[in-house]
N, CA, C and O atoms as a Tinker XYZ file with bonds, in Angstrom:
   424  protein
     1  N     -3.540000   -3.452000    0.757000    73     2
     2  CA    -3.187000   -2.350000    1.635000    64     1     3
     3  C     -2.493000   -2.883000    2.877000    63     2     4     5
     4  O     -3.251000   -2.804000    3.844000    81     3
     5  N     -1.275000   -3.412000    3.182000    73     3     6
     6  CA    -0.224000   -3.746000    4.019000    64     5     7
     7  C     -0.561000   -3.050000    5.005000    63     6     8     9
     8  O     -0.820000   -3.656000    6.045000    81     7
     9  N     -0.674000   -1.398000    4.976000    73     7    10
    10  CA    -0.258000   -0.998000    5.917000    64     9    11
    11  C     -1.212000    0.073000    6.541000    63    10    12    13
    12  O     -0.991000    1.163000    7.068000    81    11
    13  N     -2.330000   -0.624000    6.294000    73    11    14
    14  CA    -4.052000    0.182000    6.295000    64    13    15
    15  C     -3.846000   -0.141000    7.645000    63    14    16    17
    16  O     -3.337000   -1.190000    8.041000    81    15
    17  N     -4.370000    1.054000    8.547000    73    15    18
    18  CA    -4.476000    0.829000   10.028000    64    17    19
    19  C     -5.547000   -0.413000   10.068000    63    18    20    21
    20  O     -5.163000   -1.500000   10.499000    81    19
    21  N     -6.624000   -0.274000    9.705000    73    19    22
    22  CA    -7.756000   -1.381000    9.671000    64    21    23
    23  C     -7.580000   -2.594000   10.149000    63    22    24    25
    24  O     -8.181000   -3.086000   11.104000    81    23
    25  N     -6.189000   -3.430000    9.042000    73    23    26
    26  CA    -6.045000   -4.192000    9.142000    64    25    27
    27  C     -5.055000   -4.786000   10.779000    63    26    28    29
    28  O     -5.267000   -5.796000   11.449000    81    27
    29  N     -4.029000   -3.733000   10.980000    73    27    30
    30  CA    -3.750000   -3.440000   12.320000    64    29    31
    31  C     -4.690000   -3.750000   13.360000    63    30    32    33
    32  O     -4.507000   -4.734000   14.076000    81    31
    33  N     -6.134000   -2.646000   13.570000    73    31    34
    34  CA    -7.023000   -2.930000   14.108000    64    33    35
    35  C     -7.907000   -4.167000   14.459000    63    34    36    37
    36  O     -8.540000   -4.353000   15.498000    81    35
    37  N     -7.809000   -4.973000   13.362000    73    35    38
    38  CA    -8.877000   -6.172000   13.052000    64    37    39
    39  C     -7.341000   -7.377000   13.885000    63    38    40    41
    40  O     -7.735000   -8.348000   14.530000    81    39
    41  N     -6.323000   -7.233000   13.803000    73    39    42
    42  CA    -5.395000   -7.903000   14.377000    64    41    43
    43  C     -5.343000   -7.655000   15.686000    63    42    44    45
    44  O     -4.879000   -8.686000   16.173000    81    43
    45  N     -5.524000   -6.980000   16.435000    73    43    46
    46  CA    -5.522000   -6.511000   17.854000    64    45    47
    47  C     -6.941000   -6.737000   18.297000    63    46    48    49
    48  O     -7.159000   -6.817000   19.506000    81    47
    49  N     -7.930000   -6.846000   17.430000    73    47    50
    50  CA    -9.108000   -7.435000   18.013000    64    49    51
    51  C     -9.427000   -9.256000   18.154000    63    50    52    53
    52  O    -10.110000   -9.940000   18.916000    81    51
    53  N     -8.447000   -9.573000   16.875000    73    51    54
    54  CA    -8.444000  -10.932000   17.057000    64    53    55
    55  C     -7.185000  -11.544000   18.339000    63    54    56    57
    56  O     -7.320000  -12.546000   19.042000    81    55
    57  N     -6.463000  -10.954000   18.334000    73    55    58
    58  CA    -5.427000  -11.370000   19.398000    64    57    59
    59  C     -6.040000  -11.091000   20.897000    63    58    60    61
    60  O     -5.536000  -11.576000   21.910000    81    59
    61  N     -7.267000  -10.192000   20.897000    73    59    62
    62  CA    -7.899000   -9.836000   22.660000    64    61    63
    63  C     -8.877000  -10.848000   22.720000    63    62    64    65
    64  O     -9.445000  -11.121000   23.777000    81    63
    65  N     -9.172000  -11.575000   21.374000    73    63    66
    66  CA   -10.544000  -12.599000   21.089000    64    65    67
    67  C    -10.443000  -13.668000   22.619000    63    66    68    69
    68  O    -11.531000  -13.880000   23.155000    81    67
    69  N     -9.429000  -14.186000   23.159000    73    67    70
    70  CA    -9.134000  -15.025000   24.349000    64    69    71
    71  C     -8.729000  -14.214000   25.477000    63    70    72    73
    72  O     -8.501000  -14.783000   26.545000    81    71
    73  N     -8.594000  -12.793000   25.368000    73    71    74
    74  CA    -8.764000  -12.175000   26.913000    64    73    75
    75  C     -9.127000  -12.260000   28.033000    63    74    76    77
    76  O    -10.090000  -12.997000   28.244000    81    75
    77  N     -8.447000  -11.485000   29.267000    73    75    78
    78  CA    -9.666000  -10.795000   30.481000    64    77    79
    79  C    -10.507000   -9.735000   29.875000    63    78    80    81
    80  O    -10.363000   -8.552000   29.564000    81    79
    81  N    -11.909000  -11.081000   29.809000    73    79    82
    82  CA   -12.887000   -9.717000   29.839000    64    81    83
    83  C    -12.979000   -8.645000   31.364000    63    82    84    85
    84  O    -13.949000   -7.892000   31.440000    81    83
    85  N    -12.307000   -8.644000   32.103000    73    83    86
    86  CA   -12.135000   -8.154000   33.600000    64    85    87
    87  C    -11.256000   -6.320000   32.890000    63    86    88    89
    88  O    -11.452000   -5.163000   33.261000    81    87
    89  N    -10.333000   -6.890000   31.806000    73    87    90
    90  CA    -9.415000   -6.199000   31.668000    64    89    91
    91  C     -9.476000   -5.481000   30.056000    63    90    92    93
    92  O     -9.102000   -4.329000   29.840000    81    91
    93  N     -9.957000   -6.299000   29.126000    73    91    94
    94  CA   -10.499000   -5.827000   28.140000    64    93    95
    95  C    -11.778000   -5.620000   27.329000    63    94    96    97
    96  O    -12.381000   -6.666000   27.091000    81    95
    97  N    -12.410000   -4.317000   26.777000    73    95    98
    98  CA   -13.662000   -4.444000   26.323000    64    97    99
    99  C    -14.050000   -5.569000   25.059000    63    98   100   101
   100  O    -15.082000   -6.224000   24.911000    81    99
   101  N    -12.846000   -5.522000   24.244000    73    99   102
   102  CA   -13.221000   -6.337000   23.192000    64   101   103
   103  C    -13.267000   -7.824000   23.765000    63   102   104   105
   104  O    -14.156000   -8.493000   23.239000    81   103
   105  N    -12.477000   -8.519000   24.766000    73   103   106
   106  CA   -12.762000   -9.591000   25.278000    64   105   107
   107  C    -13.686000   -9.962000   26.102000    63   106   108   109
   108  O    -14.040000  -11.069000   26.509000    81   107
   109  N    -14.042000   -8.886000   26.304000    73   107   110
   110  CA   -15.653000   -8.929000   27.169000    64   109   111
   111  C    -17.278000   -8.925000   26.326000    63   110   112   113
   112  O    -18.396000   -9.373000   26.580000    81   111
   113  N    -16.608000   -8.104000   25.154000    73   111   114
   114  CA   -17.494000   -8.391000   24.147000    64   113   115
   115  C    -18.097000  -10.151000   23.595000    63   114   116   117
   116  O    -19.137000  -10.772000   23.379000    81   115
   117  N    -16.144000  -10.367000   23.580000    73   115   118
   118  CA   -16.512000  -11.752000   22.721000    64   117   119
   119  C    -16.960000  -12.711000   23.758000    63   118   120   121
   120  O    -17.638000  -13.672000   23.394000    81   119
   121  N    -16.548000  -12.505000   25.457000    73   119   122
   122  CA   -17.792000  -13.321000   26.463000    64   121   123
   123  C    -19.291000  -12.972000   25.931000    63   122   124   125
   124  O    -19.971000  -13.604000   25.124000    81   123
   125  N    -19.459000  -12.307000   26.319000    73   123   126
   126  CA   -21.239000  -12.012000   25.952000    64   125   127
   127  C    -21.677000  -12.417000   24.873000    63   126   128   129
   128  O    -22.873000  -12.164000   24.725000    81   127
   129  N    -20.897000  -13.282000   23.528000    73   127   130
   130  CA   -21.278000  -13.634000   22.719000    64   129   131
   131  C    -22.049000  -12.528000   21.319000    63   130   132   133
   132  O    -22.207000  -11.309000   21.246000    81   131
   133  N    -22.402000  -13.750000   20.306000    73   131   134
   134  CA   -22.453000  -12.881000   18.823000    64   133   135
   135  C    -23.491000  -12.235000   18.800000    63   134   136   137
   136  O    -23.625000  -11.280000   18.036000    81   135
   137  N    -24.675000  -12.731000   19.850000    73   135   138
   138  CA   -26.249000  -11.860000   20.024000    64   137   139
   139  C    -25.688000  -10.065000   20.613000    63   138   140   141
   140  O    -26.262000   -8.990000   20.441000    81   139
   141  N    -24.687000  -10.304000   21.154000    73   139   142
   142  CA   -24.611000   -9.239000   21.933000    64   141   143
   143  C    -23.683000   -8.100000   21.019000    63   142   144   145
   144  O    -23.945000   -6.916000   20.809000    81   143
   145  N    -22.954000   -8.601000   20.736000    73   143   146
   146  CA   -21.879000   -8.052000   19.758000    64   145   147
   147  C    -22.629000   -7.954000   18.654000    63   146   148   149
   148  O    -22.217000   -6.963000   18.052000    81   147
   149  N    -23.667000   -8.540000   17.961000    73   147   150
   150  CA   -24.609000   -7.747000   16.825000    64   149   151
   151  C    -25.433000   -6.645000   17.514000    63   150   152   153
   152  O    -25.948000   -5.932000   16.653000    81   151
   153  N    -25.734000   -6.263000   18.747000    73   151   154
   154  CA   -27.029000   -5.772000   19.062000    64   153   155
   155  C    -26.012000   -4.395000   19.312000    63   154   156   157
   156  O    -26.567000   -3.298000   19.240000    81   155
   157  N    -24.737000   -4.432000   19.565000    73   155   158
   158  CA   -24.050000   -3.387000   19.917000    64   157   159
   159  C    -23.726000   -2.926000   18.565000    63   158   160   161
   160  O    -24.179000   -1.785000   18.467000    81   159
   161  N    -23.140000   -3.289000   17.453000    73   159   162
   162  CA   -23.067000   -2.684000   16.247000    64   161   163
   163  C    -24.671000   -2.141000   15.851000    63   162   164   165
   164  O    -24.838000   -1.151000   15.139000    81   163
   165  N    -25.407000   -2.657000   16.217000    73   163   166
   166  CA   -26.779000   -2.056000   15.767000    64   165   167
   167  C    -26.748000   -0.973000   16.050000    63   166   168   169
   168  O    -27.007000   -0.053000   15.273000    81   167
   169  N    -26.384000   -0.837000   17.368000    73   167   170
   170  CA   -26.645000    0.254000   17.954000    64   169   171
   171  C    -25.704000    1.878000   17.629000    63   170   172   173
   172  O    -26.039000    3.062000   17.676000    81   171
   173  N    -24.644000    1.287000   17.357000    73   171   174
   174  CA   -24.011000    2.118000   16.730000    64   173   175
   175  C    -24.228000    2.285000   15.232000    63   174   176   177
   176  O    -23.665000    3.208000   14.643000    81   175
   177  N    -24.721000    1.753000   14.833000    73   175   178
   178  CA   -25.556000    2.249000   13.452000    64   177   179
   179  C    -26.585000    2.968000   13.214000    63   178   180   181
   180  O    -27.083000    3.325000   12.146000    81   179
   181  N    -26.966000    3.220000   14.624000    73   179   182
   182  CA   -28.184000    3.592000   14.532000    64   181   183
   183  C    -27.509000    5.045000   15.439000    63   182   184   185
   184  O    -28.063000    6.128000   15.250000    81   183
   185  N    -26.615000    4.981000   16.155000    73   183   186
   186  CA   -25.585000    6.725000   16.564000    64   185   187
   187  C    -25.561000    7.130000   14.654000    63   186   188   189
   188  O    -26.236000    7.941000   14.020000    81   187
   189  N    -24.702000    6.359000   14.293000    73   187   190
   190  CA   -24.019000    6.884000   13.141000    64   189   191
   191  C    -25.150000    7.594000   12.357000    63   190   192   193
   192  O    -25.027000    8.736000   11.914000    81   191
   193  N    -26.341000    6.778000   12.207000    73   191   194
   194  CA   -27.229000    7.613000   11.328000    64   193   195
   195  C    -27.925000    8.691000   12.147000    63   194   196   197
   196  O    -28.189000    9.740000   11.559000    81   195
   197  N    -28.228000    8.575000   13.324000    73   195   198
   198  CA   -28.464000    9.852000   13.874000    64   197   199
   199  C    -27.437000   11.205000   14.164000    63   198   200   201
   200  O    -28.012000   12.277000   14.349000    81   199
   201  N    -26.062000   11.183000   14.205000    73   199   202
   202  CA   -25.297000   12.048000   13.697000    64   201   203
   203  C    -25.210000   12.238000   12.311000    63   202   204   205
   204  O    -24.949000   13.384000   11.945000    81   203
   205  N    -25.365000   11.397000   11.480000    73   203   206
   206  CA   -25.504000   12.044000    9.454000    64   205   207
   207  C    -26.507000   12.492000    9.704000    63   206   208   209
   208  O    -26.628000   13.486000    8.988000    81   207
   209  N    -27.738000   12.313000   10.589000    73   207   210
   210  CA   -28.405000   13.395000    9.736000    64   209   211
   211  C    -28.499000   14.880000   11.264000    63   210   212   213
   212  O    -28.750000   16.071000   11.084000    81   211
   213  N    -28.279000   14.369000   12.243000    73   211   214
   214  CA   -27.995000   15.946000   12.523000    64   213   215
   215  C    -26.617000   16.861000   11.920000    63   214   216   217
   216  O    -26.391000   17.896000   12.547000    81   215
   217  N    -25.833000   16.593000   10.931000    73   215   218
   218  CA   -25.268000   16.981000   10.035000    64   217   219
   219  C    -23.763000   17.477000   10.996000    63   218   220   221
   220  O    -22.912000   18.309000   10.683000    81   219
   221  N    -23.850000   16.655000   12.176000    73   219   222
   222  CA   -22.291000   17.020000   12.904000    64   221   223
   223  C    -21.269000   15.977000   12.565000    63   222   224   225
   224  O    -21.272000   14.762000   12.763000    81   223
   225  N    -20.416000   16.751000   12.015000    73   223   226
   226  CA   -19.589000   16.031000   10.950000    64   225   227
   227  C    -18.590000   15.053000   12.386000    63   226   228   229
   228  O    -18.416000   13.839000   12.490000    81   227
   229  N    -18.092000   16.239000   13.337000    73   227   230
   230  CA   -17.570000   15.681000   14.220000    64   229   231
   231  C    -18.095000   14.151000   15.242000    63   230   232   233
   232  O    -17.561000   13.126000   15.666000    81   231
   233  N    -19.146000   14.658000   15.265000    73   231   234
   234  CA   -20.114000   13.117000   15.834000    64   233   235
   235  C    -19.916000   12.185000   14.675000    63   234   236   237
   236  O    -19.299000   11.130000   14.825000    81   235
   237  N    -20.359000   12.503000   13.671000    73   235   238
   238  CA   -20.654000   11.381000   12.738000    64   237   239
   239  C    -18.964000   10.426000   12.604000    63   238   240   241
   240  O    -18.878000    9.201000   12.520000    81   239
   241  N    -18.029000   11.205000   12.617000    73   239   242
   242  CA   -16.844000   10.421000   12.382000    64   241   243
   243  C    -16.844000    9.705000   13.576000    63   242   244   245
   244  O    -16.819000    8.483000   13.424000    81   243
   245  N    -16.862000   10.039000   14.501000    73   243   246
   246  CA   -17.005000    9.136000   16.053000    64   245   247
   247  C    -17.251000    8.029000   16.167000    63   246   248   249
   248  O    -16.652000    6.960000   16.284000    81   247
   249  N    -18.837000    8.620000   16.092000    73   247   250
   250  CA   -20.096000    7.127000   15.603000    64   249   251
   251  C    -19.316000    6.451000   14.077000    63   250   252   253
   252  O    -19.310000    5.235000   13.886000    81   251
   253  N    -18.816000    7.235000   13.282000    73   251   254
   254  CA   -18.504000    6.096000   12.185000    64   253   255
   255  C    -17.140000    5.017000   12.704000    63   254   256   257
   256  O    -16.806000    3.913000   12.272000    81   255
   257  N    -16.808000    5.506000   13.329000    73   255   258
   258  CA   -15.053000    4.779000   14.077000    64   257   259
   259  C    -16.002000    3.854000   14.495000    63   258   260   261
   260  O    -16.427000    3.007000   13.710000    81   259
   261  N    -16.587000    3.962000   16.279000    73   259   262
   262  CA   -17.163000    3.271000   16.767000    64   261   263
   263  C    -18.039000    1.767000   16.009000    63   262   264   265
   264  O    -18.082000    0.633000   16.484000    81   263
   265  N    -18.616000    2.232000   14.806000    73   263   266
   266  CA   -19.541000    1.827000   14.142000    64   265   267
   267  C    -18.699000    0.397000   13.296000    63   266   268   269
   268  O    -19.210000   -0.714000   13.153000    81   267
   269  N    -17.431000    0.775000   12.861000    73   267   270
   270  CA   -16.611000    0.253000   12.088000    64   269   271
   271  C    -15.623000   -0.914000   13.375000    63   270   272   273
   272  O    -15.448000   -2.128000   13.272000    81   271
   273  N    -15.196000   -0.076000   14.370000    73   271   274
   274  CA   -14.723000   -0.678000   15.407000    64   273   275
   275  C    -15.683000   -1.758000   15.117000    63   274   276   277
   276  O    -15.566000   -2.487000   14.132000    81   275
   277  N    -17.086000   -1.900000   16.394000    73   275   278
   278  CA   -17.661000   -2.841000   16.320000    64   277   279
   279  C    -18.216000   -4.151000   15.131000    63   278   280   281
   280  O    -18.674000   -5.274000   15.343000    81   279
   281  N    -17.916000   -3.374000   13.794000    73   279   282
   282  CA   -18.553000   -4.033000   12.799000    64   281   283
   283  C    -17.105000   -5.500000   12.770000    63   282   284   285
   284  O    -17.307000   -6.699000   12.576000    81   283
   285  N    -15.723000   -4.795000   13.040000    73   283   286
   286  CA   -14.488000   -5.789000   13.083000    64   285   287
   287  C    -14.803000   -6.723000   14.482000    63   286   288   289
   288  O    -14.491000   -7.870000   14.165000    81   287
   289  N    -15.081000   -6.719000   15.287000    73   287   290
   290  CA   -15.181000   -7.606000   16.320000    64   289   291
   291  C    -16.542000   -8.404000   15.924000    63   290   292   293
   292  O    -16.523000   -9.629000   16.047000    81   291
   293  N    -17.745000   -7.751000   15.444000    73   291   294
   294  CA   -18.726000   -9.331000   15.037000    64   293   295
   295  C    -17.517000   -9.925000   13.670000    63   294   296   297
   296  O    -17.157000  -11.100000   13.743000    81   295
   297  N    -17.098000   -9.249000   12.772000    73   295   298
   298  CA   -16.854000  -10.212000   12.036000    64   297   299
   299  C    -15.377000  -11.671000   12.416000    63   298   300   301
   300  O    -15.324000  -12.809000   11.950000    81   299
   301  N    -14.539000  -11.075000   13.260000    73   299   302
   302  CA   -13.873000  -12.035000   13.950000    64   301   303
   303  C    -14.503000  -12.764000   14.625000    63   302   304   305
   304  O    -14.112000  -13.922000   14.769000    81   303
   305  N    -15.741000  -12.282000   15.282000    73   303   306
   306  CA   -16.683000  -13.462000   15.854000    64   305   307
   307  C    -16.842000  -14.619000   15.445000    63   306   308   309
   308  O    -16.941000  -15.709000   16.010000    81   307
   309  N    -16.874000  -13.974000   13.427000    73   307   310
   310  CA   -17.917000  -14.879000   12.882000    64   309   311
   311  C    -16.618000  -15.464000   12.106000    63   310   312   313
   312  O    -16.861000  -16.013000   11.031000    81   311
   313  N    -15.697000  -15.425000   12.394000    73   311   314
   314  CA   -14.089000  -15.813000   11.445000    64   313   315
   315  C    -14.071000  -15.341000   10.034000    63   314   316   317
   316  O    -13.780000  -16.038000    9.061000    81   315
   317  N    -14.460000  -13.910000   10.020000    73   315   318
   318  CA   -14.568000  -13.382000    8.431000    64   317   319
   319  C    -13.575000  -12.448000    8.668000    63   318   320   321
   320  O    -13.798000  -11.528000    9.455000    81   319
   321  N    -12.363000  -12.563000    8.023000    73   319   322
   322  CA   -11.522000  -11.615000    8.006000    64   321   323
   323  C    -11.831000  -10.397000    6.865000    63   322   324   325
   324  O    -12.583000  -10.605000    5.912000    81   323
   325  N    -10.945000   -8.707000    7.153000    73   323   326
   326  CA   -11.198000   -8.026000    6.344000    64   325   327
   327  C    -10.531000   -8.445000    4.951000    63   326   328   329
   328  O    -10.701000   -7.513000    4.165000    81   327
   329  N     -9.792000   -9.569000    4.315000    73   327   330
   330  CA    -8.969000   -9.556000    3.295000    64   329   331
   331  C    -10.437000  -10.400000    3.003000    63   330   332   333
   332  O    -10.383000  -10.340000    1.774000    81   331
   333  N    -11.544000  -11.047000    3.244000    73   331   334
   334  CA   -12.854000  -11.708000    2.865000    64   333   335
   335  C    -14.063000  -11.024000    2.363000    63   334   336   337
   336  O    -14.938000  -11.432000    1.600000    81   335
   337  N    -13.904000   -9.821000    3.000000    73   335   338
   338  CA   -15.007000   -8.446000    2.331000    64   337   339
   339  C    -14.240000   -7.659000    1.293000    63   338   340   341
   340  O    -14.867000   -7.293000    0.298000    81   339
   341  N    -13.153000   -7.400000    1.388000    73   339   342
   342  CA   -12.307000   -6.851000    0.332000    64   341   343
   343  C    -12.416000   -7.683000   -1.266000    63   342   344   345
   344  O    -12.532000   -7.246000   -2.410000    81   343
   345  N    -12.300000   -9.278000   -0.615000    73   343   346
   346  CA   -12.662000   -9.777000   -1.925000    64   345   347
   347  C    -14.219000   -9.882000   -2.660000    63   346   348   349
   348  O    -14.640000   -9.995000   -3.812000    81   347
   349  N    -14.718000   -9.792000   -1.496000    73   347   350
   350  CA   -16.416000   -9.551000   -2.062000    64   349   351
   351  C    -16.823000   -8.415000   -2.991000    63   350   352   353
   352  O    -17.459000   -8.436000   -4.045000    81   351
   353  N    -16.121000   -7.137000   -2.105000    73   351   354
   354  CA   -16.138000   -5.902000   -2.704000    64   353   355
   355  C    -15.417000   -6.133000   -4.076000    63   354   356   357
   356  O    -16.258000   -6.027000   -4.970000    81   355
   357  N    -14.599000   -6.315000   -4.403000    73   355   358
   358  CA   -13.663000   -6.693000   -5.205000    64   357   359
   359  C    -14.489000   -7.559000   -6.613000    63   358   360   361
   360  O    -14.327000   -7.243000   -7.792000    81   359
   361  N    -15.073000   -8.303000   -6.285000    73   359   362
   362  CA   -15.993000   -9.145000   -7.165000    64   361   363
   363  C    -17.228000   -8.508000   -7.782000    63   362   364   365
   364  O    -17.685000   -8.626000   -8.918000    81   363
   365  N    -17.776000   -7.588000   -6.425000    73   363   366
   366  CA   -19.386000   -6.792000   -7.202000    64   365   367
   367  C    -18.073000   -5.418000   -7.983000    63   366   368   369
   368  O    -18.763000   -4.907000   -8.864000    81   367
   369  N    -17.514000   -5.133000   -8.001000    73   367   370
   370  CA   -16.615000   -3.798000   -8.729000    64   369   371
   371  C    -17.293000   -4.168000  -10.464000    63   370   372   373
   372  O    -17.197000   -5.080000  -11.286000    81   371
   373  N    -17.873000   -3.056000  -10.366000    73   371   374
   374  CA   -17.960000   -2.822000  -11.977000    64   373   375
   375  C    -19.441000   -3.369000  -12.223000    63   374   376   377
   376  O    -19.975000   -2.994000  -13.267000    81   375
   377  N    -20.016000   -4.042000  -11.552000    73   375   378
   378  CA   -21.389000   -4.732000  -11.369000    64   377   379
   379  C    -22.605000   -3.267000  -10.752000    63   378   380   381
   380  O    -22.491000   -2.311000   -9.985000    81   379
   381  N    -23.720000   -3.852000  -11.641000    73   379   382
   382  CA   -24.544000   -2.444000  -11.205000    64   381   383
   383  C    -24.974000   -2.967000   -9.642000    63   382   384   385
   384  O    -25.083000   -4.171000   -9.410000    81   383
   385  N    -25.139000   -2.236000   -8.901000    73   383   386
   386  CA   -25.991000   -2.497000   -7.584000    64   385   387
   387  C    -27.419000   -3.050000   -7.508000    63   386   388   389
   388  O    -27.963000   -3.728000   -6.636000    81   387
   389  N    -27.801000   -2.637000   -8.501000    73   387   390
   390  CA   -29.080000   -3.342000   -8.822000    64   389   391
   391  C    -28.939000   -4.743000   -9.393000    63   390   392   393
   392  O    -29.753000   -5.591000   -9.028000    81   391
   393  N    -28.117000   -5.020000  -10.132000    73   391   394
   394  CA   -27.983000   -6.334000  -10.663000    64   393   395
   395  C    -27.188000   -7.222000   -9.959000    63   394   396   397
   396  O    -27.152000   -8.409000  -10.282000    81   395
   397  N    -26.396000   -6.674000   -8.816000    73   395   398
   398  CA   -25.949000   -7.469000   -7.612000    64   397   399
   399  C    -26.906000   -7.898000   -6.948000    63   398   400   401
   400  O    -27.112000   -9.102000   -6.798000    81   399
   401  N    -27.773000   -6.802000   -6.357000    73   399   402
   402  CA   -28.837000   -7.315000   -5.660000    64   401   403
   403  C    -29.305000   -8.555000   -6.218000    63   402   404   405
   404  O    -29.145000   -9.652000   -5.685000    81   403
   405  N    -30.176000   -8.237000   -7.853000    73   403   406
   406  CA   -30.994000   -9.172000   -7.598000    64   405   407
   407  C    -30.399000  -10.865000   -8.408000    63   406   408   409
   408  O    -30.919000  -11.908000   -8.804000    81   407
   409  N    -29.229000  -10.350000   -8.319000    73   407   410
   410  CA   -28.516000  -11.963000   -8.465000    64   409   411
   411  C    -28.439000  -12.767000   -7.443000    63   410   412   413
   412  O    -28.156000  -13.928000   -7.736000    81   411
   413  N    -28.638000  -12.476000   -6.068000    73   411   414
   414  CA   -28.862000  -13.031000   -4.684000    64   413   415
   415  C    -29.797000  -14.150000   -4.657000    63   414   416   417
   416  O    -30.695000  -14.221000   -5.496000    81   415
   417  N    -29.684000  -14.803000   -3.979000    73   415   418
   418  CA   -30.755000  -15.681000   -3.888000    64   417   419
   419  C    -31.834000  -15.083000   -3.258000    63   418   420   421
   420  O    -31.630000  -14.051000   -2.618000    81   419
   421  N    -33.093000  -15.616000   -3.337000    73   419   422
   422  CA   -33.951000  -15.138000   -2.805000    64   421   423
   423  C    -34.009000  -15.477000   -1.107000    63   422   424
   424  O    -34.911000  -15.005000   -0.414000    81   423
């Protein structure tokens, strides 16, 4: 998908990765480090599921942006690009969920 905003997105978060955090949020993010930048996607996971289930479709897309936003800045944190989950996804395709699971290591 060339021309998936996503990937747009995940590029403009890696290019603010050396910012003013003075001047940008995502570079202020990546000061405060990966404890902080996980605890903030938490947190928006935890909006997102409290808008699905108060059933406001309008919140829930919000919280899901937000949710997705943040999920791209830990993973540039962690140098996992989206073309790296695509291939993951890509690999369990056609695999039951259950038998993904328990092919995991323990």
């Amino acid at each position: 998908m060339a021309d998936d905003f996503l990937d747009t997105l995940e590029a403009v978060i890696r290019a603010r990765k050396q910012g003013d955090p003075d001047t940008s949020y995502v570079a202020k993010l990546f000061a405060k480090g990966r404890a902080k930048i996980a605890q903030k996607l938490g947190e928006e996971a935890t909006e997102t599921v409290i808008a699905a289930m108060a059933g406001d479709r309008a919140e829930l897309t919000g919280e899901a942006a937000d949710l997705i936003f943040h999920l791209l800045v830990l993973l540039a944190d962690a140098d996992v690009s989206l073309d790296d989950v695509r291939a993951e996804l890509r690999r369990r395709e056609g695999v039951s969920g259950i038998d993904e699971k328990a092919s995991r290591p323990a």
